[in-house]
mmCIF file of C-alpha atoms in Angstrom:
data_model
loop_
_atom_site.group_PDB
_atom_site.id
_atom_site.type_symbol
_atom_site.label_atom_id
_atom_site.label_comp_id
_atom_site.label_asym_id
_atom_site.label_seq_id
_atom_site.Cartn_x
_atom_site.Cartn_y
_atom_site.Cartn_z
ATOM 1 C CA MET A 1 1.466 -3.707 -21.721
ATOM 2 C CA SER A 2 0.772 -7.042 -20.026
ATOM 3 C CA ALA A 3 -0.424 -10.486 -20.901
ATOM 4 C CA VAL A 4 -4.011 -11.641 -20.506
ATOM 5 C CA PRO A 5 -3.899 -15.454 -20.683
ATOM 6 C CA SER A 6 -6.448 -17.045 -22.965
ATOM 7 C CA PRO A 7 -8.874 -19.356 -21.129
ATOM 8 C CA ALA A 8 -8.754 -21.671 -24.156
ATOM 9 C CA LEU A 9 -5.112 -22.560 -23.478
ATOM 10 C CA PRO A 10 -3.908 -24.820 -20.645
ATOM 11 C CA GLN A 11 -2.371 -22.818 -17.839
ATOM 12 C CA GLN A 12 -1.586 -22.944 -14.149
ATOM 13 C CA THR A 13 -4.392 -22.268 -11.711
ATOM 14 C CA ALA A 14 -3.985 -19.290 -9.403
ATOM 15 C CA ALA A 15 -3.357 -21.691 -6.496
ATOM 16 C CA GLU A 16 -0.623 -23.447 -8.481
ATOM 17 C CA GLN A 17 0.951 -20.096 -9.319
ATOM 18 C CA VAL A 18 1.054 -19.161 -5.638
ATOM 19 C CA ARG A 19 2.566 -22.518 -4.677
ATOM 20 C CA SER A 20 5.146 -22.127 -7.462
ATOM 21 C CA VAL A 21 6.131 -18.648 -6.263
ATOM 22 C CA LEU A 22 6.624 -19.986 -2.734
ATOM 23 C CA ALA A 23 8.558 -23.018 -3.937
ATOM 24 C CA ARG A 24 11.285 -20.902 -5.561
ATOM 25 C CA ALA A 25 11.278 -17.910 -3.182
ATOM 26 C CA LEU A 26 14.484 -17.297 -1.240
ATOM 27 C CA SER A 27 13.212 -14.284 0.688
ATOM 28 C CA LEU A 28 10.004 -12.751 1.995
ATOM 29 C CA SER A 29 8.715 -9.828 4.019
ATOM 30 C CA LEU A 30 6.885 -10.324 7.304
ATOM 31 C CA THR A 31 4.561 -7.621 8.612
ATOM 32 C CA LEU A 32 3.507 -7.583 12.274
ATOM 33 C CA ASP A 33 1.618 -4.755 13.960
ATOM 34 C CA GLY A 34 2.508 -2.384 11.123
ATOM 35 C CA ARG A 35 6.223 -3.186 11.215
ATOM 36 C CA THR A 36 7.886 -5.028 8.314
ATOM 37 C CA TYR A 37 10.888 -7.349 8.509
ATOM 38 C CA ASP A 38 12.778 -8.717 5.492
ATOM 39 C CA LEU A 39 13.793 -12.359 5.904
ATOM 40 C CA LEU A 40 16.349 -14.100 3.677
ATOM 41 C CA GLY A 41 16.579 -17.872 3.770
ATOM 42 C CA ALA A 42 14.518 -17.970 6.957
ATOM 43 C CA HIS A 43 11.486 -19.993 5.891
ATOM 44 C CA THR A 44 10.520 -23.464 4.761
ATOM 45 C CA ILE A 45 7.504 -24.784 2.896
ATOM 46 C CA GLY A 46 6.163 -28.083 4.175
ATOM 47 C CA ALA A 47 3.447 -30.509 3.194
ATOM 48 C CA ARG A 48 0.251 -28.922 1.854
ATOM 49 C CA GLY A 49 2.074 -25.591 1.603
ATOM 50 C CA ARG A 50 2.542 -25.112 5.346
ATOM 51 C CA ILE A 51 4.731 -22.028 5.835
ATOM 52 C CA THR A 52 7.180 -22.142 8.736
ATOM 53 C CA LEU A 53 9.355 -19.156 9.610
ATOM 54 C CA HIS A 54 12.705 -19.488 11.353
ATOM 55 C CA PRO A 55 13.458 -15.931 12.568
ATOM 56 C CA PRO A 56 17.112 -15.197 13.301
ATOM 57 C CA ALA A 57 17.983 -14.829 16.971
ATOM 58 C CA ASP A 58 18.945 -11.555 18.644
ATOM 59 C CA THR A 59 17.169 -9.265 16.169
ATOM 60 C CA PRO A 60 14.370 -6.705 16.560
ATOM 61 C CA LEU A 61 12.015 -9.328 15.115
ATOM 62 C CA THR A 62 12.715 -11.816 17.912
ATOM 63 C CA ASP A 63 12.169 -9.060 20.485
ATOM 64 C CA HIS A 64 8.880 -8.200 18.785
ATOM 65 C CA LEU A 65 7.789 -11.838 18.808
ATOM 66 C CA ALA A 66 8.786 -12.262 22.452
ATOM 67 C CA ALA A 67 6.403 -9.465 23.365
ATOM 68 C CA SER A 68 3.535 -10.975 21.355
ATOM 69 C CA PRO A 69 0.667 -12.930 22.938
ATOM 70 C CA ALA A 70 1.390 -16.604 23.628
ATOM 71 C CA GLY A 71 -1.466 -17.643 21.345
ATOM 72 C CA GLY A 72 0.046 -15.968 18.305
ATOM 73 C CA VAL A 73 -0.332 -12.728 16.407
ATOM 74 C CA GLU A 74 -1.906 -11.626 13.129
ATOM 75 C CA ALA A 75 0.704 -11.398 10.394
ATOM 76 C CA ARG A 76 1.147 -10.977 6.655
ATOM 77 C CA VAL A 77 3.813 -12.551 4.488
ATOM 78 C CA ASP A 78 4.621 -10.905 1.142
ATOM 79 C CA LEU A 79 6.630 -12.433 -1.690
ATOM 80 C CA THR A 80 7.653 -10.968 -5.043
ATOM 81 C CA ASP A 81 8.260 -13.209 -8.043
ATOM 82 C CA ILE A 82 10.931 -11.710 -10.323
ATOM 83 C CA ALA A 83 11.904 -12.952 -13.768
ATOM 84 C CA PRO A 84 15.470 -14.337 -13.792
ATOM 85 C CA THR A 85 16.306 -12.734 -17.148
ATOM 86 C CA ALA A 86 17.240 -9.060 -17.623
ATOM 87 C CA LEU A 87 14.053 -7.873 -19.307
ATOM 88 C CA ARG A 88 11.798 -4.882 -18.736
ATOM 89 C CA ASP A 89 9.372 -4.951 -15.826
ATOM 90 C CA ARG A 90 10.791 -8.070 -14.194
ATOM 91 C CA VAL A 91 8.114 -8.419 -11.518
ATOM 92 C CA ARG A 92 5.891 -11.285 -12.638
ATOM 93 C CA ALA A 93 3.706 -11.713 -9.563
ATOM 94 C CA ARG A 94 3.176 -10.612 -5.987
ATOM 95 C CA VAL A 95 1.769 -12.934 -3.346
ATOM 96 C CA ALA A 96 0.319 -11.899 0.012
ATOM 97 C CA LEU A 97 -0.528 -14.488 2.665
ATOM 98 C CA THR A 98 -2.383 -13.406 5.781
ATOM 99 C CA GLY A 99 -2.958 -15.478 8.882
ATOM 100 C CA ARG A 100 -2.038 -16.099 12.474
ATOM 101 C CA LEU A 101 1.596 -16.608 13.370
ATOM 102 C CA ALA A 102 2.172 -18.966 16.298
ATOM 103 C CA PRO A 103 4.940 -21.291 17.532
ATOM 104 C CA ALA A 104 5.163 -24.384 15.332
ATOM 105 C CA THR A 105 5.983 -26.290 18.521
ATOM 106 C CA PRO A 106 4.431 -25.025 21.774
ATOM 107 C CA GLY A 107 7.023 -23.256 23.873
ATOM 108 C CA ASP A 108 9.564 -23.030 21.032
ATOM 109 C CA PRO A 109 9.672 -19.509 19.529
ATOM 110 C CA GLY A 110 12.447 -20.517 17.117
ATOM 111 C CA SER A 111 9.977 -21.863 14.534
ATOM 112 C CA LEU A 112 6.683 -20.172 13.733
ATOM 113 C CA ARG A 113 3.850 -21.504 11.589
ATOM 114 C CA LEU A 114 1.479 -19.303 9.628
ATOM 115 C CA ASP A 115 -2.127 -20.503 9.793
ATOM 116 C CA LEU A 116 -3.604 -19.007 6.636
ATOM 117 C CA THR A 117 -6.832 -17.078 6.453
ATOM 118 C CA ARG A 118 -6.301 -15.274 3.140
ATOM 119 C CA VAL A 119 -4.166 -15.733 0.015
ATOM 120 C CA THR A 120 -3.901 -13.077 -2.704
ATOM 121 C CA LEU A 121 -2.128 -13.277 -6.065
ATOM 122 C CA ARG A 122 -1.401 -10.152 -8.118
ATOM 123 C CA THR A 123 -0.137 -10.402 -11.684
ATOM 124 C CA GLY A 124 -0.276 -8.274 -14.807
ATOM 125 C CA THR A 125 -3.758 -9.649 -15.442
ATOM 126 C CA GLY A 126 -5.201 -8.462 -12.111
ATOM 127 C CA THR A 127 -5.724 -9.608 -8.529
ATOM 128 C CA THR A 128 -7.054 -13.040 -7.592
ATOM 129 C CA GLU A 129 -8.204 -14.264 -4.197
ATOM 130 C CA VAL A 130 -7.194 -17.897 -3.665
ATOM 131 C CA ALA A 131 -9.161 -19.933 -1.159
ATOM 132 C CA PRO A 132 -6.834 -21.300 1.561
ATOM 133 C CA GLY A 133 -8.283 -24.763 0.924
ATOM 134 C CA ALA A 134 -7.417 -24.563 -2.780
ATOM 135 C CA TYR A 135 -3.927 -23.399 -1.851
ATOM 136 C CA THR A 136 -3.280 -26.381 0.423
ATOM 137 C CA LEU A 137 -4.525 -28.864 -2.193
ATOM 138 C CA ALA A 138 -2.476 -27.378 -5.054
ATOM 139 C CA SER A 139 1.080 -28.350 -5.963
ATOM 140 C CA PRO A 140 3.874 -26.215 -7.405
ATOM 141 C CA ASP A 141 4.460 -26.525 -11.118
ATOM 142 C CA PRO A 142 6.973 -29.359 -11.727
ATOM 143 C CA LEU A 143 9.351 -26.878 -13.407
ATOM 144 C CA ALA A 144 9.133 -24.257 -10.633
ATOM 145 C CA LEU A 145 12.514 -24.999 -9.047
ATOM 146 C CA GLU A 146 14.333 -25.351 -12.374
ATOM 147 C CA GLU A 147 12.602 -22.536 -14.232
ATOM 148 C CA ALA A 148 15.287 -19.904 -13.574
ATOM 149 C CA ALA A 149 18.066 -22.149 -14.892
ATOM 150 C CA LEU A 150 15.991 -23.099 -17.941
ATOM 151 C CA LEU A 151 15.197 -19.480 -18.819
ATOM 152 C CA THR A 152 18.701 -18.105 -18.297
ATOM 153 C CA HIS A 153 20.199 -20.972 -20.316
ATOM 154 C CA LEU A 154 17.748 -20.309 -23.143
ATOM 155 C CA ALA A 155 18.540 -16.576 -23.080
ATOM 156 C CA ASP A 156 22.326 -16.846 -22.730
ATOM 157 C CA ALA A 157 23.180 -19.961 -24.729
ATOM 158 C CA HIS A 158 20.437 -20.045 -27.356
ATOM 159 C CA PRO A 159 19.423 -16.519 -28.430
ATOM 160 C CA ASP A 160 18.918 -17.928 -31.930
ATOM 161 C CA LEU A 161 16.243 -20.275 -30.600
ATOM 162 C CA VAL A 162 14.500 -17.352 -28.905
ATOM 163 C CA SER A 163 14.394 -15.513 -32.237
ATOM 164 C CA ASP A 164 13.022 -18.614 -33.934
ATOM 165 C CA LEU A 165 10.343 -18.930 -31.256
ATOM 166 C CA VAL A 166 9.270 -15.317 -31.809
ATOM 167 C CA PHE A 167 9.020 -16.064 -35.517
ATOM 168 C CA LEU A 168 6.352 -18.670 -34.744
ATOM 169 C CA ALA A 169 3.896 -15.846 -33.967
ATOM 170 C CA GLY A 170 4.050 -14.761 -37.602
ATOM 171 C CA SER A 171 1.850 -11.835 -38.583
ATOM 172 C CA ARG A 172 -0.029 -11.992 -35.271
ATOM 173 C CA LEU A 173 2.856 -10.261 -33.495
ATOM 174 C CA PRO A 174 3.097 -6.498 -34.063
ATOM 175 C CA HIS A 175 6.106 -5.270 -36.042
ATOM 176 C CA GLY A 176 9.017 -3.444 -34.458
ATOM 177 C CA VAL A 177 10.345 -5.921 -31.886
ATOM 178 C CA VAL A 178 13.788 -4.737 -30.749
ATOM 179 C CA ARG A 179 14.475 -7.524 -28.263
ATOM 180 C CA ALA A 180 12.882 -10.739 -27.030
ATOM 181 C CA LEU A 181 13.777 -12.637 -23.870
ATOM 182 C CA PRO A 182 12.303 -15.622 -22.016
ATOM 183 C CA LEU A 183 9.888 -14.459 -19.328
ATOM 184 C CA ALA A 184 8.421 -17.634 -17.861
ATOM 185 C CA MET A 185 8.118 -21.366 -18.319
ATOM 186 C CA ASP A 186 5.766 -23.910 -16.820
ATOM 187 C CA ARG A 187 4.750 -27.428 -17.759
ATOM 188 C CA HIS A 188 2.318 -26.088 -20.358
ATOM 189 C CA ALA A 189 4.245 -23.381 -22.228
ATOM 190 C CA VAL A 190 7.136 -20.991 -22.587
ATOM 191 C CA THR A 191 6.428 -17.251 -22.497
ATOM 192 C CA LEU A 192 8.617 -14.647 -24.204
ATOM 193 C CA ARG A 193 8.633 -10.913 -23.571
ATOM 194 C CA CYS A 194 8.852 -9.004 -26.850
ATOM 195 C CA GLU A 195 10.085 -5.460 -26.282
ATOM 196 C CA TYR A 196 9.508 -2.458 -28.527
ATOM 197 C CA GLY A 197 10.864 1.064 -28.495
ATOM 198 C CA GLU A 198 8.119 1.832 -26.011
ATOM 199 C CA GLY A 199 6.292 -0.920 -24.187
ATOM 200 C CA HIS A 200 6.253 -4.664 -24.658
ATOM 201 C CA CYS A 201 3.983 -7.629 -25.239
ATOM 202 C CA ASP A 202 4.159 -11.222 -24.042
ATOM 203 C CA LEU A 203 4.035 -14.227 -26.339
ATOM 204 C CA ARG A 204 2.987 -17.555 -24.813
ATOM 205 C CA LEU A 205 3.750 -20.661 -26.859
ATOM 206 C CA LEU A 206 1.970 -23.836 -25.839
ATOM 207 C CA PHE A 207 4.069 -27.007 -25.715
ATOM 208 C CA PRO A 208 2.997 -29.990 -27.815
ATOM 209 C CA ALA A 209 2.711 -31.939 -24.530
ATOM 210 C CA GLU A 210 3.198 -31.275 -20.829
ATOM 211 C CA ALA A 211 6.802 -31.042 -19.621
ATOM 212 C CA ARG A 212 7.216 -32.836 -16.313
ATOM 213 C CA ASP A 213 10.910 -32.017 -15.822
ATOM 214 C CA ALA A 214 13.748 -29.900 -17.211
ATOM 215 C CA ALA A 215 14.802 -32.463 -19.800
ATOM 216 C CA ALA A 216 11.256 -32.679 -21.110
ATOM 217 C CA ALA A 217 11.008 -28.876 -21.199
ATOM 218 C CA GLY A 218 14.078 -28.661 -23.431
ATOM 219 C CA ASP A 219 12.594 -31.292 -25.692
ATOM 220 C CA MET A 220 9.295 -29.390 -25.862
ATOM 221 C CA VAL A 221 11.092 -26.205 -26.966
ATOM 222 C CA ARG A 222 12.815 -28.126 -29.748
ATOM 223 C CA ARG A 223 9.524 -29.710 -30.777
ATOM 224 C CA LEU A 224 7.942 -26.266 -30.976
ATOM 225 C CA LEU A 225 10.511 -25.288 -33.555
ATOM 226 C CA THR A 226 10.187 -28.449 -35.644
ATOM 227 C CA ALA A 227 6.417 -28.993 -35.523
ATOM 228 C CA PRO A 228 4.260 -27.839 -38.489
ATOM 229 C CA ARG A 229 3.399 -24.137 -38.222
ATOM 230 C CA CYS A 230 -0.328 -24.911 -38.200
ATOM 231 C CA ALA A 231 0.082 -27.030 -35.048
ATOM 232 C CA HIS A 232 1.283 -24.156 -32.832
ATOM 233 C CA HIS A 233 -1.049 -22.638 -30.274
ATOM 234 C CA HIS A 234 -0.051 -19.285 -28.876
ATOM 235 C CA ASP A 235 -1.381 -16.262 -27.102
ATOM 236 C CA HIS A 236 0.087 -12.768 -27.389
ATOM 237 C CA HIS A 237 -0.772 -9.340 -26.027
#
């Protein structure tokens, strides 16, 4: 069972989601000519989302690149966004970026830029094509880099708060929840995964105001729990 975000509630655009996934990604897969290479800590994201790869020396990948045309080669970069908490079905999104891979600096094969031609985002709600222009103009969510720490802290140090947050759904949440854990957090909301004996549903609780940093996000969670019940906006599936 997966979430289908309500268009009536503020949420990240698909381009922002992609930029957020890239901002926190530590690894990616690179596919060239049907061969796939897993790279860990070998990429940087620059201004306007420019992706630069720094392939390790003396590996099959560098040999492959050395044999490629001087003008570059078609390539695909794949990233998987995984929830930092130990819940069911931890894959939150998959991003595929297709383009031409060429030296970032002419004559220097140590750094390669990916000139995008296609960006695809896959989540539990379906697949979205993101225009490369929209991707370059978007920014990561301001909580993207701190999200993992925020969610694991909420799950490990404040399980009572998680239970209280689930209670906010009231009768709108089906009975029989056996466990609830934080799934995601952005500037607009916190999302909890409510697990049942079989299956799960996701509960998205909209913050009273946008959270621009980690301190504000913590404050927004507390305000959710102290605000009048009628003031809460949420979406569950």
